[in-house]
Amino acid sequence: MSALIERKRGDRRSIAIEAVTAASLSTARKRLSAAQKRWLDECAFTAAPGTHALLADANGKLVRVLAGVEGNDALGALAGLPGTLPVGVYHLAEEGVALDAQHVALGWALGAYQFTRYRKARRAPATLAIPGDDLKALAPLVQATALVRDLVNTPTEDMGPEHLGDAIAKLGKAHKAKVRDWVGDELLKHNFPTIHAVGRASHRAPRLIELSWGKSGDPKLVIVGKGVCFDTGGLDLKPSDGMRWMKKDMGGAAHAIALASLVMEAKLPVRLTLLVPAVENAVSGNAMRPGEVITTRAGITVEVDNTDAEGRLILCDALAYASESKPDLIVDFATLTGAARVALGPDLPALFSNREELADAVLAAGKRTADPLWQLPLWRPYRKMLDSYLADMANAGGSRHAGAITAALYLERFVPESQAWMHLDTYAWNDADRPGRPRGGEAMGLRAFFAFLQSRYPR
């Protein structure tokens, strides 16, 4: 949070940033000195979005920044400035284009993020001074987003199943929550066969990690996250370009852990359970084979059509276990399908729900928090695409059509109709640097779901 500090009343030491557009630039120029106007002309500053101009006083001291913005993008409006402005303290000017101050501050903090585990920070970020109430509200969101990014950015050698367990144990200790796990053959003993089947080929034992927190009288909320710490594809091996970034296949787990941290930090009145099935989908002599039939925790037999459709296999046991306690709501996060990216691109996570009113509420929360989602249907006629000739169902099918939908339909088979459930198929990744969205791991849907939970379970 070093990129944001509290702005005290009457403090005039920070430098004003005025948001301008091409249409408002002429108004902004009226407040400038003749020398400052000449400087803008020399710089050919036209207030194009993403550009800025530094303005000095007669003594050469920086006193104002003009920042070109698009009026409909408060989150990204100034998010490129923390790493480009001179190091110092700034504030959003009252003059200029009106922007949502909280979204501006959040975008600033997200734009200041750097992953520094393996190299030094490129530079210190510029700091934005904001009101104390805004700082208090934004700090948990910034920290949770950084947690997602840090977990996803960390290579598998340092972010295997045991490391996910360590992250959850650390979270449990901070909030006095109970944490337990089932590791290796304990998964078979306690009836989590699909988690074991997917992870048994790795030198790192598969596990299911459970965190429990909250008061017994409160409604129960279960958050589930796909924790595939690396995905080779198994015996249905991915090509090298498809495998290159598979350290990010635990992005669903990162989202689930971060959302759980927000719930506990906010002390929402829920009985929280966090479930993370954590595995590596590896290749060795005992690897899961195409054509095997697994009897899942729910008693449904599944034919393994494709070992690269492993995320839904580990999630199905976790969802069945989550449903046994009949919670008020189950939410799962997963980097589940490339089909969702083909359908919606990298920025829009695909939302599925067996309750329309819940989906509507999360979509509305996404609009409020500048964290967009897009709902895809649980189109049940497509269940036939998962038919198996010898088992209750297959984990994948021969058709390339509707891959995100069929994956969600697979998961739905393990959630009773009476159980409210939502599933987010998220990319958890930025392919390139953009303002507020540096290349690498990314939280997508986190703010939307937290805002939804705050409304559903008010304090």
mmCIF file of C-alpha atoms in Angstrom, residues 140 143-148 151 171 223 252-264 274 443 446 450:
data_model
loop_
_atom_site.group_PDB
_atom_site.id
_atom_site.type_symbol
_atom_site.label_atom_id
_atom_site.label_comp_id
_atom_site.label_asym_id
_atom_site.label_seq_id
_atom_site.Cartn_x
_atom_site.Cartn_y
_atom_site.Cartn_z
ATOM 1 C CA PRO A 140 -7.961 -4.834 1.863
ATOM 2 C CA GLN A 143 -3.757 -6.402 -0.563
ATOM 3 C CA ALA A 144 -6.050 -9.205 -1.761
ATOM 4 C CA THR A 145 -5.320 -8.386 -5.402
ATOM 5 C CA ALA A 146 -1.590 -8.388 -4.707
ATOM 6 C CA LEU A 147 -1.994 -11.778 -3.013
ATOM 7 C CA VAL A 148 -3.632 -13.242 -6.127
ATOM 8 C CA LEU A 151 0.568 -16.506 -5.896
ATOM 9 C CA LEU A 171 -4.078 -17.059 6.499
ATOM 10 C CA ILE A 223 -15.470 -20.997 -1.382
ATOM 11 C CA GLY A 252 -8.702 -20.274 -9.098
ATOM 12 C CA ALA A 253 -7.144 -21.265 -5.781
ATOM 13 C CA ALA A 254 -5.440 -17.857 -5.573
ATOM 14 C CA HIS A 255 -8.815 -16.142 -6.039
ATOM 15 C CA ALA A 256 -10.484 -18.364 -3.453
ATOM 16 C CA ILE A 257 -7.738 -17.716 -0.886
ATOM 17 C CA ALA A 258 -7.881 -13.963 -1.487
ATOM 18 C CA LEU A 259 -11.691 -13.851 -1.278
ATOM 19 C CA ALA A 260 -11.578 -15.814 1.973
ATOM 20 C CA SER A 261 -9.082 -13.305 3.333
ATOM 21 C CA LEU A 262 -11.438 -10.428 2.460
ATOM 22 C CA VAL A 263 -14.396 -12.165 4.099
ATOM 23 C CA MET A 264 -12.460 -12.720 7.320
ATOM 24 C CA LEU A 274 -12.365 -22.532 2.094
ATOM 25 C CA ALA A 443 -7.424 -10.958 -9.969
ATOM 26 C CA LEU A 446 -12.488 -10.844 -6.950
ATOM 27 C CA PHE A 450 -16.582 -9.558 -2.479
#
